[in-house]
mmCIF file of C-alpha atoms in Angstrom:
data_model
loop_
_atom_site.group_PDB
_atom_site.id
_atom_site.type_symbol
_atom_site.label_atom_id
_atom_site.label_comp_id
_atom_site.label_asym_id
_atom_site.label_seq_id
_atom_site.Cartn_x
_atom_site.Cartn_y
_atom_site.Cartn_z
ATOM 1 C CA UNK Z 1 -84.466 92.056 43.265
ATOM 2 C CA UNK Z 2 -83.524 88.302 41.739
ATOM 3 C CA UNK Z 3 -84.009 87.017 44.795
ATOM 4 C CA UNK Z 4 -87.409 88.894 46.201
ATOM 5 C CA UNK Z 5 -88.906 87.714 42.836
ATOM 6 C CA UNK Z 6 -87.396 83.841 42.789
ATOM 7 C CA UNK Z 7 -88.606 83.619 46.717
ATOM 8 C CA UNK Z 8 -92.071 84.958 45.522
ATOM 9 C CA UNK Z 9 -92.264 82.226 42.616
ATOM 10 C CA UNK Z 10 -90.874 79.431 45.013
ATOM 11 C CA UNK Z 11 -93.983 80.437 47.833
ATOM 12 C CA UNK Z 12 -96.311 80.789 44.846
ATOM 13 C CA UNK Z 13 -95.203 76.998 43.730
ATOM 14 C CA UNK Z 14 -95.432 75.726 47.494
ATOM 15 C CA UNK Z 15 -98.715 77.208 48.048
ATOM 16 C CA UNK Z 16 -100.261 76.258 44.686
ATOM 17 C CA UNK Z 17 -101.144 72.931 46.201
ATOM 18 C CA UNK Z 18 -102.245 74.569 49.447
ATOM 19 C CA UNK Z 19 -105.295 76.570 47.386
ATOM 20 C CA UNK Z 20 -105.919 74.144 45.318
ATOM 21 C CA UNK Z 21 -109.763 73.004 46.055
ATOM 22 C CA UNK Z 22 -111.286 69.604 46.715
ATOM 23 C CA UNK Z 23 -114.389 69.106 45.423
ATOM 24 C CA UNK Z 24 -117.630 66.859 46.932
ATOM 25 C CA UNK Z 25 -119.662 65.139 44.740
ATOM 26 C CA UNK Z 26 -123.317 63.763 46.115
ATOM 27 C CA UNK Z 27 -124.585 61.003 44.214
ATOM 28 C CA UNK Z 28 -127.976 59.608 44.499
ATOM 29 C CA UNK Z 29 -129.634 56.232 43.369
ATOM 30 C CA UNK Z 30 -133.624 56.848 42.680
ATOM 31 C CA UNK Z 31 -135.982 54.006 41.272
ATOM 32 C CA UNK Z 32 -138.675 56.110 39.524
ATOM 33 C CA UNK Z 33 -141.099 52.935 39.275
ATOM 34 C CA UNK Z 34 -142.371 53.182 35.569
ATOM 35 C CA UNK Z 35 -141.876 56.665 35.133
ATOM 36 C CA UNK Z 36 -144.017 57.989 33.584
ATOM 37 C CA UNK Z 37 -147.394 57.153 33.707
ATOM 38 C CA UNK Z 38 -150.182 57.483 31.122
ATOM 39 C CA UNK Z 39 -151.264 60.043 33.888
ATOM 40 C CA UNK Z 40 -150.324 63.265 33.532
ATOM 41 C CA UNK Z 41 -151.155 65.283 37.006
ATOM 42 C CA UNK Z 42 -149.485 62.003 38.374
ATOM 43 C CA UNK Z 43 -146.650 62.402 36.490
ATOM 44 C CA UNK Z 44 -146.405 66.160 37.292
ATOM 45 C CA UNK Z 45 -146.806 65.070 41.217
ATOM 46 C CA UNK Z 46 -143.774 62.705 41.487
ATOM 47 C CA UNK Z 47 -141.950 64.839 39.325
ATOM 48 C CA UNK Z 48 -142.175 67.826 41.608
ATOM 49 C CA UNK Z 49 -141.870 65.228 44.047
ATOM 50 C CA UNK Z 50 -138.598 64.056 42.931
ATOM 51 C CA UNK Z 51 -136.647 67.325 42.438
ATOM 52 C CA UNK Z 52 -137.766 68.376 45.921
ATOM 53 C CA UNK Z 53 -135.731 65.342 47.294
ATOM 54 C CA UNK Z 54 -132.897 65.784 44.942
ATOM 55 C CA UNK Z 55 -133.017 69.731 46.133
ATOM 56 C CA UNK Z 56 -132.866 68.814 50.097
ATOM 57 C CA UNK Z 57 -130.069 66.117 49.465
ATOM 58 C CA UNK Z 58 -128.113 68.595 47.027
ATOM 59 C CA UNK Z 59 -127.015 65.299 45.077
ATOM 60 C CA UNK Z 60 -125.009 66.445 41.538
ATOM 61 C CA UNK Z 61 -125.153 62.943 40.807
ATOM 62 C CA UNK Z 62 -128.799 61.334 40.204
ATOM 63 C CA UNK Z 63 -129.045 57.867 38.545
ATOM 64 C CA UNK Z 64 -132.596 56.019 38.053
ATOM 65 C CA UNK Z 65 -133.974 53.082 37.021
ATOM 66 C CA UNK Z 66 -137.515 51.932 35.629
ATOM 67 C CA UNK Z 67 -137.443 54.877 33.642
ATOM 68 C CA UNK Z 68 -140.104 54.037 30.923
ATOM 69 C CA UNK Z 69 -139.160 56.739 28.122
ATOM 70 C CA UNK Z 70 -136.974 59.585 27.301
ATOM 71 C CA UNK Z 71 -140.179 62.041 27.810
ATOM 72 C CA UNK Z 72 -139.965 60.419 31.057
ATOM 73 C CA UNK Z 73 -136.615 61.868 31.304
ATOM 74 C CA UNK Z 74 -137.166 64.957 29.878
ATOM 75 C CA UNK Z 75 -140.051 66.372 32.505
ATOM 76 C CA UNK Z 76 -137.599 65.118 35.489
ATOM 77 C CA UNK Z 77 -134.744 67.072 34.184
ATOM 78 C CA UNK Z 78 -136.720 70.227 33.442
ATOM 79 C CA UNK Z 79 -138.342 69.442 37.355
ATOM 80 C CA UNK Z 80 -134.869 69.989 38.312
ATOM 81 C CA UNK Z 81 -134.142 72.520 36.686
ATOM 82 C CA UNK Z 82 -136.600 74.539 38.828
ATOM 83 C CA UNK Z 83 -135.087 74.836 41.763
ATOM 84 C CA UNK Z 84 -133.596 77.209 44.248
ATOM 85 C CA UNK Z 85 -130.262 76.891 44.847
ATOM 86 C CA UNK Z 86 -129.458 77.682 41.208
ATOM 87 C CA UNK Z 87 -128.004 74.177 39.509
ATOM 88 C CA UNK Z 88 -128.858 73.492 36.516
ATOM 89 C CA UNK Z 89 -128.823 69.799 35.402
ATOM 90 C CA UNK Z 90 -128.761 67.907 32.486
ATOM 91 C CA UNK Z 91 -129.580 64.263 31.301
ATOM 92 C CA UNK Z 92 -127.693 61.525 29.506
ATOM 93 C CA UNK Z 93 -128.445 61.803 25.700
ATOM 94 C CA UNK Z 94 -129.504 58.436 25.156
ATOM 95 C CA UNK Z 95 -132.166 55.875 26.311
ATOM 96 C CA UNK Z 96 -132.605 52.492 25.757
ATOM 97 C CA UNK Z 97 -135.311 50.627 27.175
ATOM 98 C CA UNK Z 98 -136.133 46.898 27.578
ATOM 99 C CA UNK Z 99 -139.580 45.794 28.354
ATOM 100 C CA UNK Z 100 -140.284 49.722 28.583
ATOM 101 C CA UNK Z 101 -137.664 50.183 31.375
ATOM 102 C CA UNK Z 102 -134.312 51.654 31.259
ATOM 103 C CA UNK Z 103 -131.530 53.847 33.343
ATOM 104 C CA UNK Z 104 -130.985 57.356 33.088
ATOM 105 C CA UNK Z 105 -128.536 59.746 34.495
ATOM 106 C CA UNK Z 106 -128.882 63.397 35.727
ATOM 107 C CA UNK Z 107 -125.756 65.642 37.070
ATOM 108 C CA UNK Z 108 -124.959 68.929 37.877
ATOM 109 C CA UNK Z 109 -123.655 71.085 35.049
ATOM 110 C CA UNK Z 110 -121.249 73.286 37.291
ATOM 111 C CA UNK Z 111 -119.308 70.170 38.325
ATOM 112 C CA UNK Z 112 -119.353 67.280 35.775
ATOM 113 C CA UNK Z 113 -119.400 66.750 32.101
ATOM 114 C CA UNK Z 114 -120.718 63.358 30.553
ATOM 115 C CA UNK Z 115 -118.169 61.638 28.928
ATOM 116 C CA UNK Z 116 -119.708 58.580 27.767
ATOM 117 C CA UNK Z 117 -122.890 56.357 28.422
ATOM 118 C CA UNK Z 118 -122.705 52.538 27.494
ATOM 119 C CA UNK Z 119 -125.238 49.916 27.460
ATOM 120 C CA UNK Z 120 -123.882 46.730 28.981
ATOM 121 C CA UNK Z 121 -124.706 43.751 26.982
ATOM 122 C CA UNK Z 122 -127.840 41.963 28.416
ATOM 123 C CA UNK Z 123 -126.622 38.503 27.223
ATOM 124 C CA UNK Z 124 -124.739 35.903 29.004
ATOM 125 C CA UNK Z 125 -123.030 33.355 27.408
ATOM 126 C CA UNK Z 126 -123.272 29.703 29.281
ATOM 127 C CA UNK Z 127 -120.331 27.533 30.420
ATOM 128 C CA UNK Z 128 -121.475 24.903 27.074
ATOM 129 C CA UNK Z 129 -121.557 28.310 25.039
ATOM 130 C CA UNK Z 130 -124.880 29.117 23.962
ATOM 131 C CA UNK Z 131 -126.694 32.693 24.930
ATOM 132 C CA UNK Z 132 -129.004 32.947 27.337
ATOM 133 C CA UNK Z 133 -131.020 36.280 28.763
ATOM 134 C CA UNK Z 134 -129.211 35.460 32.260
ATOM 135 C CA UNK Z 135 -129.320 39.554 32.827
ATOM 136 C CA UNK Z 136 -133.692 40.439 32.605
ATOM 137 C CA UNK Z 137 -132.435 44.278 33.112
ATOM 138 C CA UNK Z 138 -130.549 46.536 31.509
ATOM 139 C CA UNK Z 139 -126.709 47.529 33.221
ATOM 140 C CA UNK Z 140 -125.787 51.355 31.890
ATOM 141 C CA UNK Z 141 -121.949 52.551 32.102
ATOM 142 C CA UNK Z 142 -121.956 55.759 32.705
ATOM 143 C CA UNK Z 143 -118.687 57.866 33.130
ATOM 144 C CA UNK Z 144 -118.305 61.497 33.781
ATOM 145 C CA UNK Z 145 -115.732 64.067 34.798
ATOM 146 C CA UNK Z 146 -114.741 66.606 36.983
ATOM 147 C CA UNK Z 147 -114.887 70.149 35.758
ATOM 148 C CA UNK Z 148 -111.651 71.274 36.980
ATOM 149 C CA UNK Z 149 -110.384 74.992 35.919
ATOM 150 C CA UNK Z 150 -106.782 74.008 37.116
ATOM 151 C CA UNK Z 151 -106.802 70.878 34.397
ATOM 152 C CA UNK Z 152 -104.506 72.810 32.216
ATOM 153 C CA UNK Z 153 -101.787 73.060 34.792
ATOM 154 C CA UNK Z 154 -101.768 69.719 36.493
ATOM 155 C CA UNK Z 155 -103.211 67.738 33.487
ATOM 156 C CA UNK Z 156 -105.026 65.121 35.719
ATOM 157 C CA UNK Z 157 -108.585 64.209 35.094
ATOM 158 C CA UNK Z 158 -110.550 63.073 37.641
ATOM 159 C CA UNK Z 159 -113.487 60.600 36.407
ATOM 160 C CA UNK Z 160 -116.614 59.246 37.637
ATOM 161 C CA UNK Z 161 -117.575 55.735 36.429
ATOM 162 C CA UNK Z 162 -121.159 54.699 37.661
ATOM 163 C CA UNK Z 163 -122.938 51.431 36.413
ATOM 164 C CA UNK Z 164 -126.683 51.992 36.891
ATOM 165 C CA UNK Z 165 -128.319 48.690 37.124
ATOM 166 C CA UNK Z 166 -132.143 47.154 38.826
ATOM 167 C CA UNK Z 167 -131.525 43.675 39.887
ATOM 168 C CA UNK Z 168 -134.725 41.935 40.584
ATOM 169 C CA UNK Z 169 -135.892 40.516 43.804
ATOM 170 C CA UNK Z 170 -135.938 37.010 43.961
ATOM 171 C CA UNK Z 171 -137.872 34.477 45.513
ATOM 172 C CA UNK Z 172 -136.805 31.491 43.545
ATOM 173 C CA UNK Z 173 -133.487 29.880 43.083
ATOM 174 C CA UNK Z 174 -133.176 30.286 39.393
ATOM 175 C CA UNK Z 175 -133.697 34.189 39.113
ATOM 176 C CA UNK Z 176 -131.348 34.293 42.568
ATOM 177 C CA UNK Z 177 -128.992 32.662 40.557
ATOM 178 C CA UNK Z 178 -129.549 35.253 37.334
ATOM 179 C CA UNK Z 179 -129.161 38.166 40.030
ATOM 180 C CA UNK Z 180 -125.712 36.760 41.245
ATOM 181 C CA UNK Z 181 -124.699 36.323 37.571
ATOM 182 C CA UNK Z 182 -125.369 39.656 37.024
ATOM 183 C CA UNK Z 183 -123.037 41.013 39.923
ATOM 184 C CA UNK Z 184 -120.186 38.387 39.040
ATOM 185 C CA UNK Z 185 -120.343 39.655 35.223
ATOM 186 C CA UNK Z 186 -119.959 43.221 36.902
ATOM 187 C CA UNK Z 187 -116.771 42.753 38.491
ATOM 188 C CA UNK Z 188 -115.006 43.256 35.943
ATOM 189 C CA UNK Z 189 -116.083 46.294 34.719
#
């Protein structure tokens, strides 16, 4: 009987990793273009608009930029939220906006948690060291985790780190050269 029950454990240990379940996260960039408006049935439009996208792509992860207010944010995630295939999403808590625009984040419940949102610092400092507004944009760092049910036994979070950023098009040398400063500053992040 020993041995029936230690071969049983031994299978159960070698198959553990065999049922264990990879998981596929879709994440989607959206620029919502100064959303919202001062108009409401406009507003209403692109925000039916944009969970019908978000729907058909099935994306869990949905980061945006030119998001003008946290009302903005809160009639896209309740758009979501009305939706067929029975997610249910929810938004970063904060906002912060510059020049009325700012980042915002939107995931699926069932399969992350937010763990933390940061706002980059939008100030450069110069090779002579004095600030300058080298970054016109806001950079958010957001990082999130895996909901995993089997976290207890193998104790192994898997995260998520997105940095949601709008760089500007450029047609001059000088913002080109802000843009680039912004991606170098990045890569270290």
């Amino acid at each position: 009987m020993k041995k029936v029950v230690l071969t049983l454990l031994a299978i159960c240990i070698f198959m553990f990793p065999l049922l264990a379940q990879d998981e596929q996260i879709c994440v989607m960039n959206y620029n919502v273009l100064n959303y919202p408006s001062s108009n409401s049935t406009d507003n209403d439009n692109r925000a039916a608009a944009f969970s019908d996208i978000v729907e058909y792509t099935m994306a869990d992860v949905i980061f945006v930029q030119e998001m003008e207010s946290i009302a903005g944010a809160d009639l896209l995630v309740n758009a979501l939220n009305v939706n067929t295939s029975g997610i249910t999403y929810a938004r970063a808590p904060q906002f912060f906006s510059y020049n009325n625009l700012g980042n915002m984040l939107f995931y699926n419940t069932a399969k992350l948690s937010l763990e933390s949102q940061t706002e980059l610092p939008r100030n450069n400092i110069d090779p002579i060291g004095t600030t300058t507004n080298a970054t016109p944009r806001a950079h958010t760092h957001y990082r999130l985790y895996a909901n995993d049910p089997n976290l207890s036994i193998h104790n192994d979070t898997t995260y998520l780190d997105i940095i949601s950023m709008h760089l500007k098009a450029s047609y001059t040398n000088a913002s080109g050269n802000a843009i680039a400063d912004n991606q170098r500053r990045l890569n270290g992040c």
